Short mmCIF file of C-alpha atoms in Angstrom, two decimals:
data_model
loop_
_atom_site.label_atom_id
_atom_site.label_comp_id
_atom_site.label_asym_id
_atom_site.label_seq_id
_atom_site.Cartn_x
_atom_site.Cartn_y
_atom_site.Cartn_z
CA MET A 975 -2.66 -16.69 -9.41
CA ILE A 976 -1.64 -13.18 -8.15
CA LYS A 977 1.90 -11.97 -8.11
CA ARG A 978 3.33 -14.82 -9.95
CA PHE A 979 2.63 -16.91 -6.79
CA PHE A 980 3.28 -20.18 -8.46
CA VAL A 981 6.52 -19.30 -9.63
CA LEU A 982 7.51 -22.78 -10.55
CA ALA A 983 5.13 -26.03 -10.87
CA CYS A 984 5.28 -26.75 -7.07
CA PHE A 985 2.03 -27.94 -5.51
CA ALA A 986 2.47 -30.56 -2.88
CA ALA A 987 3.90 -29.07 0.06
CA ALA A 988 5.58 -30.35 3.48
CA ALA A 989 6.03 -27.99 6.25
CA VAL A 990 9.47 -28.08 7.26
CA LEU A 991 9.34 -25.85 10.61
CA PRO A 992 6.99 -26.46 13.34
CA LEU A 993 3.33 -24.79 12.82
CA THR A 994 0.70 -23.86 15.05
CA VAL A 995 -2.54 -21.89 13.71
CA THR A 996 -3.39 -18.97 15.68
CA ALA A 997 -6.92 -18.70 17.45
CA ARG A 998 -10.28 -19.11 16.12
CA GLU A 999 -11.14 -16.87 13.39
CA ILE A 1000 -14.38 -14.43 13.16
CA VAL A 1001 -15.67 -13.37 9.91
CA VAL A 1002 -17.85 -10.18 9.68
CA ARG A 1003 -18.99 -8.17 6.75
CA LYS A 1004 -17.07 -4.64 7.57
CA LYS A 1005 -19.62 -2.02 8.75
CA ALA A 1006 -19.12 1.52 7.71
CA GLN A 1007 -18.31 4.27 10.07
CA ALA A 1008 -19.07 7.81 9.03
CA ASN A 1009 -16.41 10.72 8.49
CA PRO A 1010 -16.74 14.05 10.00
CA THR A 1011 -18.09 16.64 7.22
CA PHE A 1012 -16.99 19.88 6.26
CA THR A 1013 -18.06 22.76 4.12
CA PHE A 1014 -15.27 24.87 2.43
CA SER A 1015 -15.54 28.38 1.63
CA ALA A 1016 -12.81 29.73 -0.84
CA GLY A 1017 -13.26 33.50 -0.40
CA ASN A 1018 -11.43 35.08 -2.94
CA LEU A 1019 -8.64 32.36 -3.73
CA GLN A 1020 -7.40 31.59 -7.09
CA ALA A 1021 -9.60 29.03 -8.92
CA ASP A 1022 -6.33 26.79 -8.97
CA LEU A 1023 -6.03 26.65 -5.27
CA SER A 1024 -9.22 26.55 -4.21
CA SER A 1025 -9.96 23.29 -6.20
CA ASN A 1026 -6.84 21.54 -5.14
CA ILE A 1027 -7.73 22.47 -1.68
CA GLN A 1028 -11.49 20.59 -1.86
CA ARG A 1029 -9.67 17.63 -3.94
CA PHE A 1030 -7.19 16.82 -1.61
CA LEU A 1031 -9.79 17.17 1.34
CA ALA A 1032 -11.97 14.86 -0.12
CA VAL A 1033 -9.47 12.29 -1.22
CA CYS A 1034 -7.32 12.23 1.98
CA GLY A 1035 -10.48 9.87 3.21
CA TRP A 1036 -11.20 11.78 6.56
CA PHE A 1037 -13.58 14.37 5.65
CA ASP A 1038 -16.65 14.08 3.96
CA PRO A 1039 -17.64 17.13 2.37
CA VAL A 1040 -21.13 18.78 2.17
CA GLN A 1041 -22.60 21.52 0.33
CA PRO A 1042 -22.21 25.07 1.68
CA GLY A 1043 -25.19 26.31 3.54
CA ARG A 1044 -25.59 22.52 5.05
CA GLU A 1045 -24.91 21.78 8.69
CA ALA A 1046 -21.22 20.31 8.70
CA ASP A 1047 -18.85 19.36 11.66
CA TYR A 1048 -16.16 21.88 10.34
CA THR A 1049 -16.34 25.20 8.01
CA LEU A 1050 -13.05 25.54 6.53
CA LYS A 1051 -12.99 29.55 5.56
CA ALA A 1052 -10.05 30.61 3.40
CA ALA A 1053 -8.84 34.26 1.69
CA GLY A 1054 -6.27 35.08 -0.25
CA ASN A 1055 -3.91 37.97 0.55
CA GLY A 1056 -1.26 38.62 -2.22
CA ASN A 1057 0.82 36.03 -1.92
CA SER A 1058 -0.38 34.21 1.44
CA VAL A 1059 -3.55 32.19 2.29
CA ASP A 1060 -5.18 32.69 5.43
CA LEU A 1061 -7.45 29.40 6.90
CA HIS A 1062 -9.64 29.22 9.63
CA VAL A 1063 -11.31 26.44 10.64
CA TYR A 1064 -14.42 26.75 12.82
CA GLN A 1065 -16.61 24.15 14.65
CA GLY A 1066 -20.31 25.50 14.61
CA THR A 1067 -19.71 29.21 15.28
CA GLN A 1068 -16.50 28.57 17.26
CA ARG A 1069 -13.00 29.19 15.62
CA ILE A 1070 -10.71 26.80 16.71
CA THR A 1071 -7.56 27.12 14.80
CA GLY A 1072 -6.20 29.04 11.66
CA TRP A 1073 -3.19 29.67 10.07
CA ARG A 1074 -1.41 31.58 7.33
CA PHE A 1075 0.14 29.75 4.10
CA ASN A 1076 2.63 30.92 1.66
CA ALA A 1077 0.36 30.41 -1.75
CA ALA A 1078 3.12 31.81 -4.23
CA GLY A 1079 4.44 28.52 -5.30
CA ASN A 1080 2.69 25.59 -7.01
CA ALA A 1081 -0.82 25.47 -6.30
CA ARG A 1082 -1.26 21.66 -5.96
CA GLU A 1083 1.90 21.31 -3.51
CA THR A 1084 0.50 24.34 -1.76
CA ALA A 1085 -3.06 22.45 -1.38
CA LYS A 1086 -1.30 19.02 -0.11
CA ILE A 1087 0.47 21.33 2.44
CA ILE A 1088 -2.74 23.19 3.85
CA VAL A 1089 -4.66 19.86 4.13
CA ASP A 1090 -1.66 18.07 5.74
CA THR A 1091 -1.90 20.86 8.35
CA ILE A 1092 -5.50 20.62 8.67
CA LEU A 1093 -5.34 16.80 9.22
CA LYS A 1094 -2.50 16.97 12.00
CA LYS A 1095 -4.40 19.78 13.82
CA LEU A 1096 -7.69 17.98 13.77
CA PHE A 1097 -6.50 14.52 14.31
CA GLU A 1098 -3.68 14.55 16.62
CA ASP A 1099 -3.34 11.04 17.44
CA LEU A 1100 -3.39 9.80 13.65
CA ASP A 1101 0.49 10.83 13.24
CA VAL A 1102 0.68 10.89 9.76
CA GLU A 1103 2.40 14.44 8.87
CA GLY A 1104 2.92 14.73 5.20
CA PHE A 1105 0.32 11.99 4.33
CA CYS A 1106 -1.46 14.36 1.23
CA ARG A 1107 2.16 14.53 0.08
CA SER A 1108 2.87 10.57 0.21
CA ARG A 1109 2.71 9.03 -3.37
CA ILE A 1110 1.60 5.48 -4.58
CA ALA A 1111 4.21 2.99 -6.79
CA PHE A 1112 2.35 0.88 -9.45
CA CYS A 1113 3.22 -0.79 -12.62
CA ALA A 1114 1.90 -0.45 -15.59
CA GLN A 1115 2.20 -2.22 -19.07
CA THR A 1116 3.84 0.14 -21.25
CA SER A 1117 4.04 -2.09 -24.28
CA PRO A 1118 3.32 -5.96 -25.08
CA GLY A 1119 5.38 -7.70 -22.58
CA ILE A 1120 6.96 -4.73 -21.24
CA ARG A 1121 5.79 -3.35 -17.81
CA ASN A 1122 7.57 -0.44 -16.25
CA ILE A 1123 7.23 1.55 -12.35
CA PHE A 1124 5.58 4.80 -12.21
CA THR A 1125 3.96 6.79 -9.09
CA CYS A 1126 1.12 9.01 -8.93
CA ASP A 1127 -0.43 11.44 -5.94
CA ILE A 1128 -3.27 10.08 -3.63
CA ASP A 1129 -5.74 11.60 -6.15
CA GLY A 1130 -4.11 9.53 -9.36
CA GLY A 1131 -2.98 13.08 -10.46
CA ASN A 1132 0.91 14.04 -11.17
CA ILE A 1133 1.77 10.39 -12.75
CA GLU A 1134 5.87 10.24 -13.11
CA GLN A 1135 7.23 7.11 -14.81
CA ILE A 1136 10.17 6.14 -12.71
CA THR A 1137 11.71 3.27 -14.88
CA ASN A 1138 11.94 3.05 -18.71
CA TYR A 1139 13.44 -0.62 -19.65
CA ALA A 1140 12.46 -2.98 -22.69
CA THR A 1141 11.70 -5.88 -19.86
CA LEU A 1142 9.22 -6.66 -17.03
CA ASN A 1143 9.66 -4.34 -14.02
CA VAL A 1144 7.10 -5.40 -11.49
CA GLU A 1145 6.37 -5.77 -7.65
CA PRO A 1146 7.52 -2.09 -6.72
CA CYS A 1147 8.09 -1.54 -2.79
CA TRP A 1148 9.22 1.55 -0.96
CA SER A 1149 12.20 2.53 1.08
CA PRO A 1150 11.09 3.04 4.72
CA ASN A 1151 12.18 7.10 3.92
CA GLY A 1152 10.36 7.23 1.02
CA LYS A 1153 13.20 8.38 -1.23
CA THR A 1154 13.93 4.89 -3.26
CA ILE A 1155 11.60 2.21 -4.94
CA CYS A 1156 12.94 -1.52 -5.42
CA PHE A 1157 11.42 -3.57 -7.56
CA SER A 1158 11.83 -7.14 -9.73
CA LYS A 1159 13.38 -6.46 -12.62
CA TYR A 1160 13.51 -9.57 -15.71
CA ALA A 1161 16.63 -9.98 -17.41
CA LYS A 1162 17.90 -12.59 -20.11
CA THR A 1163 19.26 -14.69 -17.37
CA GLY A 1164 16.93 -14.39 -14.50
CA ILE A 1165 14.87 -11.73 -12.24
CA ASP A 1166 17.39 -9.42 -10.12
CA ILE A 1167 16.10 -6.66 -7.08
CA VAL A 1168 17.19 -3.35 -8.40
CA GLU A 1169 16.53 -0.10 -6.28
CA THR A 1170 16.13 3.12 -7.93
CA THR A 1171 16.00 6.39 -6.31
CA VAL A 1172 12.50 8.70 -6.95
CA ALA A 1173 14.34 11.92 -7.41
CA VAL A 1174 15.96 13.12 -10.34
CA PRO A 1175 18.64 12.41 -11.75
CA ARG A 1176 17.60 8.77 -11.01
CA LYS A 1177 20.31 6.22 -9.94
CA SER A 1178 19.87 2.47 -9.80
CA ARG A 1179 21.83 -0.40 -8.26
CA ILE A 1180 21.23 -3.92 -8.28
CA LEU A 1181 20.25 -5.14 -4.68
CA THR A 1182 20.46 -9.02 -5.43
CA SER A 1183 21.07 -11.21 -8.73
CA PHE A 1184 21.24 -14.54 -7.46
CA ARG A 1185 20.88 -17.48 -10.02
CA GLY A 1186 17.41 -18.01 -10.61
CA ILE A 1187 14.65 -15.78 -9.17
CA ASN A 1188 14.71 -12.80 -7.14
CA THR A 1189 11.14 -11.59 -6.55
CA GLY A 1190 9.28 -9.67 -3.87
CA ALA A 1191 11.49 -7.49 -2.04
CA ALA A 1192 10.46 -5.79 1.02
CA ILE A 1193 12.48 -3.44 2.95
CA SER A 1194 12.60 -3.79 6.92
CA PRO A 1195 11.13 -0.89 8.77
CA ASP A 1196 14.68 0.05 9.87
CA GLY A 1197 16.09 0.17 6.12
CA GLN A 1198 18.80 -2.58 7.44
CA TYR A 1199 17.35 -5.50 6.04
CA MET A 1200 15.46 -6.92 2.78
CA ALA A 1201 13.03 -10.00 2.84
CA VAL A 1202 12.95 -11.62 -0.52
CA ILE A 1203 12.12 -14.74 -2.21
CA LEU A 1204 15.09 -16.61 -3.82
CA SER A 1205 15.73 -19.98 -5.89
CA PRO A 1206 19.44 -20.59 -5.97
CA ASP A 1207 19.05 -24.29 -5.61
CA ARG A 1208 15.83 -24.47 -7.52
CA GLN A 1209 13.70 -24.14 -4.44
CA VAL A 1210 11.60 -20.97 -3.92
CA ASP A 1211 12.52 -20.02 -0.49
CA LEU A 1212 12.13 -16.88 1.77
CA TYR A 1213 15.36 -15.18 2.66
CA VAL A 1214 16.42 -12.26 4.40
CA LEU A 1215 19.31 -10.15 3.21
CA GLY A 1216 21.44 -7.43 4.72
CA LEU A 1217 21.47 -4.05 2.91
CA SER A 1218 24.04 -2.24 4.90
CA ARG A 1219 26.16 -5.42 6.09
CA LYS A 1220 26.82 -8.69 4.87
CA TYR A 1221 23.97 -10.95 6.31
CA GLN A 1222 21.89 -13.79 4.77
CA ARG A 1223 19.42 -16.06 6.16
CA ARG A 1224 17.16 -18.33 4.67
CA LEU A 1225 13.90 -18.58 6.77
CA THR A 1226 12.46 -21.67 4.72
CA ARG A 1227 13.44 -24.94 2.96
CA GLY A 1228 11.73 -27.10 1.05
CA ILE A 1229 9.39 -28.00 -1.96
CA ALA A 1230 6.94 -25.51 -1.18
CA VAL A 1231 6.54 -22.07 -3.08
CA GLU A 1232 6.83 -18.90 -0.90
CA ALA A 1233 5.83 -15.55 -2.22
CA SER A 1234 4.82 -12.01 -1.23
CA PRO A 1235 6.70 -11.30 2.02
CA CYS A 1236 6.10 -8.34 4.19
CA TRP A 1237 7.60 -6.97 7.46
CA SER A 1238 5.78 -6.35 10.83
CA PRO A 1239 6.10 -2.80 11.74
CA ASP A 1240 8.62 -3.31 14.72
CA GLY A 1241 10.66 -5.36 12.06
CA LYS A 1242 10.31 -8.46 14.25
CA LYS A 1243 8.20 -10.54 12.05
CA ILE A 1244 7.51 -11.29 8.34
CA ALA A 1245 4.16 -12.49 6.82
CA PHE A 1246 4.76 -14.54 3.43
CA VAL A 1247 2.48 -16.46 1.36
CA SER A 1248 3.28 -20.34 1.17
CA ASP A 1249 1.65 -23.54 -0.57
CA ARG A 1250 2.91 -25.89 1.91
CA ARG A 1251 -1.02 -26.66 2.77
CA GLY A 1252 -1.86 -27.12 -0.70
CA ASN A 1253 -3.53 -23.75 -1.53
CA PRO A 1254 -1.82 -20.58 -0.92
CA ARG A 1255 -2.19 -19.38 2.68
CA ILE A 1256 -0.44 -16.78 4.96
CA PHE A 1257 2.28 -17.61 7.51
CA ILE A 1258 4.08 -15.63 9.95
CA ALA A 1259 7.54 -16.01 11.33
CA ASN A 1260 10.18 -14.40 13.46
CA ALA A 1261 12.73 -12.45 11.47
CA ASP A 1262 15.18 -15.50 11.92
CA GLY A 1263 12.42 -18.20 10.76
CA SER A 1264 11.38 -19.39 14.27
CA ASN A 1265 7.70 -19.82 15.16
CA LEU A 1266 5.97 -19.98 12.44
CA THR A 1267 2.10 -19.69 12.39
CA MET A 1268 -0.49 -19.90 10.02
CA LEU A 1269 -3.05 -17.17 10.03
CA PRO A 1270 -6.51 -18.06 9.68
CA SER A 1271 -8.27 -16.66 6.90
CA VAL A 1272 -11.76 -15.99 4.83
CA GLY A 1273 -12.13 -17.99 1.88
CA ILE A 1274 -9.83 -21.23 0.32
CA ASP A 1275 -6.77 -19.13 -0.02
CA ALA A 1276 -5.03 -16.23 0.95
CA VAL A 1277 -2.34 -14.38 -0.75
CA THR A 1278 -0.63 -10.80 -1.44
CA PRO A 1279 -0.23 -10.02 2.37
CA SER A 1280 0.20 -6.36 3.55
CA TRP A 1281 0.69 -5.67 7.34
CA SER A 1282 -0.57 -2.21 8.84
CA GLY A 1283 1.42 0.05 11.36
CA ASN A 1284 -1.46 -0.95 13.91
CA GLY A 1285 -1.60 -4.67 13.64
CA LYS A 1286 -3.71 -5.50 10.81
CA ILE A 1287 -2.90 -7.49 7.97
CA ALA A 1288 -4.75 -6.85 4.59
CA TYR A 1289 -4.52 -9.75 1.82
CA ALA A 1290 -6.62 -11.16 -1.44
CA THR A 1291 -8.84 -14.20 -1.14
CA ARG A 1292 -11.23 -16.09 -2.58
CA THR A 1293 -14.59 -17.67 -1.21
CA SER A 1294 -14.52 -20.58 -4.00
CA ARG A 1295 -12.79 -22.05 -6.21
CA TYR A 1296 -14.02 -20.02 -9.05
CA ALA A 1297 -14.79 -17.03 -7.29
CA ASN A 1298 -13.03 -13.38 -8.29
CA TYR A 1299 -10.90 -11.95 -5.33
CA ALA A 1300 -11.95 -10.01 -2.53
CA LEU A 1301 -9.90 -8.00 -0.10
CA ALA A 1302 -10.24 -9.08 3.48
CA VAL A 1303 -8.60 -7.55 6.97
CA TYR A 1304 -7.20 -9.93 9.64
CA ASP A 1305 -6.59 -7.86 12.91
CA LEU A 1306 -3.74 -9.54 15.02
CA ASN A 1307 -5.33 -7.89 18.26
CA THR A 1308 -8.94 -9.12 17.86
CA GLN A 1309 -8.14 -12.00 15.62
CA SER A 1310 -11.21 -10.85 13.66
CA ASN A 1311 -11.35 -11.26 9.96
CA GLU A 1312 -13.46 -8.57 7.92
CA ILE A 1313 -14.32 -8.72 4.31
CA VAL A 1314 -13.79 -4.99 3.30
CA THR A 1315 -14.58 -4.89 -0.32
CA LYS A 1316 -18.50 -5.33 -1.77
CA GLY A 1317 -18.08 -4.29 -5.23
CA LYS A 1318 -18.09 -6.49 -8.47
CA GLY A 1319 -14.87 -7.71 -10.00
CA SER A 1320 -11.77 -9.07 -8.96
CA TRP A 1321 -9.57 -7.04 -5.77
CA GLU A 1322 -6.13 -7.59 -5.53
CA SER A 1323 -2.63 -6.71 -4.04
CA PRO A 1324 -3.52 -4.66 -1.15
CA GLY A 1325 -1.04 -1.99 0.34
CA TRP A 1326 -1.74 -0.08 3.32
CA ALA A 1327 -1.83 3.86 3.60
CA ALA A 1328 0.27 5.48 6.45
CA ASP A 1329 -3.17 6.36 8.42
CA ASN A 1330 -3.53 2.63 8.96
CA ARG A 1331 -7.58 2.81 7.27
CA GLN A 1332 -7.09 2.99 3.62
CA VAL A 1333 -5.92 0.64 1.06
CA VAL A 1334 -4.56 0.65 -2.51
CA CYS A 1335 -5.36 -2.04 -4.64
CA LYS A 1336 -5.75 -3.50 -8.55
CA ARG A 1337 -9.46 -4.18 -9.23
CA THR A 1338 -10.44 -6.37 -12.67
CA LEU A 1339 -13.84 -5.72 -13.66
CA ASN A 1340 -15.05 -7.03 -17.01
CA GLY A 1341 -11.20 -7.56 -18.41
CA LYS A 1342 -9.64 -4.26 -17.48
CA SER A 1343 -7.50 -3.26 -14.74
CA SER A 1344 -7.21 -0.18 -12.51
CA LEU A 1345 -6.01 1.15 -9.07
CA TRP A 1346 -8.44 1.89 -6.59
CA ILE A 1347 -8.65 2.85 -2.91
CA VAL A 1348 -10.70 0.94 -0.12
CA ASP A 1349 -11.46 2.52 2.86
CA THR A 1350 -11.54 -0.39 5.50
CA ARG A 1351 -13.22 2.27 8.20
CA THR A 1352 -15.71 3.13 5.85
CA GLY A 1353 -16.47 0.88 3.77
CA ARG A 1354 -15.97 3.20 0.35
CA GLU A 1355 -14.36 2.24 -2.68
CA ARG A 1356 -13.11 4.81 -5.06
CA GLU A 1357 -11.14 4.75 -8.33
CA LEU A 1358 -7.50 5.78 -7.94
CA LEU A 1359 -6.67 5.57 -11.54
CA ARG A 1360 -7.29 4.41 -15.08
CA THR A 1361 -5.77 4.96 -17.91
CA GLY A 1362 -5.49 3.01 -21.70
CA THR A 1363 -3.28 0.05 -20.37
CA GLU A 1364 -3.15 -2.52 -17.63
CA LEU A 1365 -2.06 -1.82 -13.97
CA PHE A 1366 -0.52 -3.80 -11.36
CA ASP A 1367 0.97 -4.01 -7.98
CA PRO A 1368 0.19 -1.05 -6.04
CA ALA A 1369 2.37 0.14 -3.04
CA TRP A 1370 1.65 3.11 -0.85
CA SER A 1371 4.54 5.20 0.35
CA PRO A 1372 5.18 5.97 3.52
CA CYS A 1373 4.54 9.69 4.61
CA ILE A 1374 6.84 12.13 2.96
CA LYS A 1375 7.72 15.28 4.45
CA ARG A 1376 9.28 18.03 2.10
#
């Protein structure tokens, strides 16, 4: 089961809190929507900078490139001028904006800044300044029985190893400011939640080390609390702990197994997985544990929820007992379910990007796993990262401004 849902052998479940079911589900297959197109004229730019600009224009997910000479919604014209770059954006023959950028530094980082500037100007209500500079955390098997945490850029490049332990380190989650990553670290006596800084030199601290398991950490949007799965009394339940002050609240209690908590954008609710109804399903409760609600879902189960900033929950589901997992999105505003993946294999562990339309996930095909980006608006699927080892638990950072 995804993300070790059945940490303990515990199948029968009795609901402890009052339970309601949300309104009827509407199941549809996602219809694709088109992106605006662009052509790029590099002028006399250095080849490295030119290729990086084109790369991040393509992988940001908000444009579709077309060959120069073909009609496009936008034309981007660049010209080098010593250590600076002049960039002009045209809509048809009308110049609509332009900038001058310092190009004396790293070409890859300069390209991210340039594309981020274009996104901010052309999609003003997007509010994702620094999107191309966001990062994706994931865990990879570095040796038999050993997994460590890594990060990469949104194009799969610039891979950086964050942890280097001779044990299992899984389920990375970002802090709201993007400066630290929390994860579950397996030790000889149990599983701890550890936080480590992304910047070098890295500093780590143990956040929780209760007896039993400490897994599924999720930091609240204000950075003050952590939702986590604990088993101090051999029951696998959902808790909320304070990070800046002493606070502990147990949200569930019973023989059901809970897993994979995530916060609503306003920090007032928590979605999580529970088998209290037999098969694992997604539930939502207030941050104090009240008002428990089960979400309608496509398929016979629903696991690993991820809550977008605009009120959608992405999750993995199966349509039959022996089927592979697909990704679906439940819209809390319209109460509709959409299956958003169409490719073969098993799609698992979605994590929303800050643009509220793309999710990063794990895809297993022919026994091999890799990381993929699924655009829930266009329906496109692109491989983010494939290595010589197994990849797991991707998580997209908030927008990082430097």
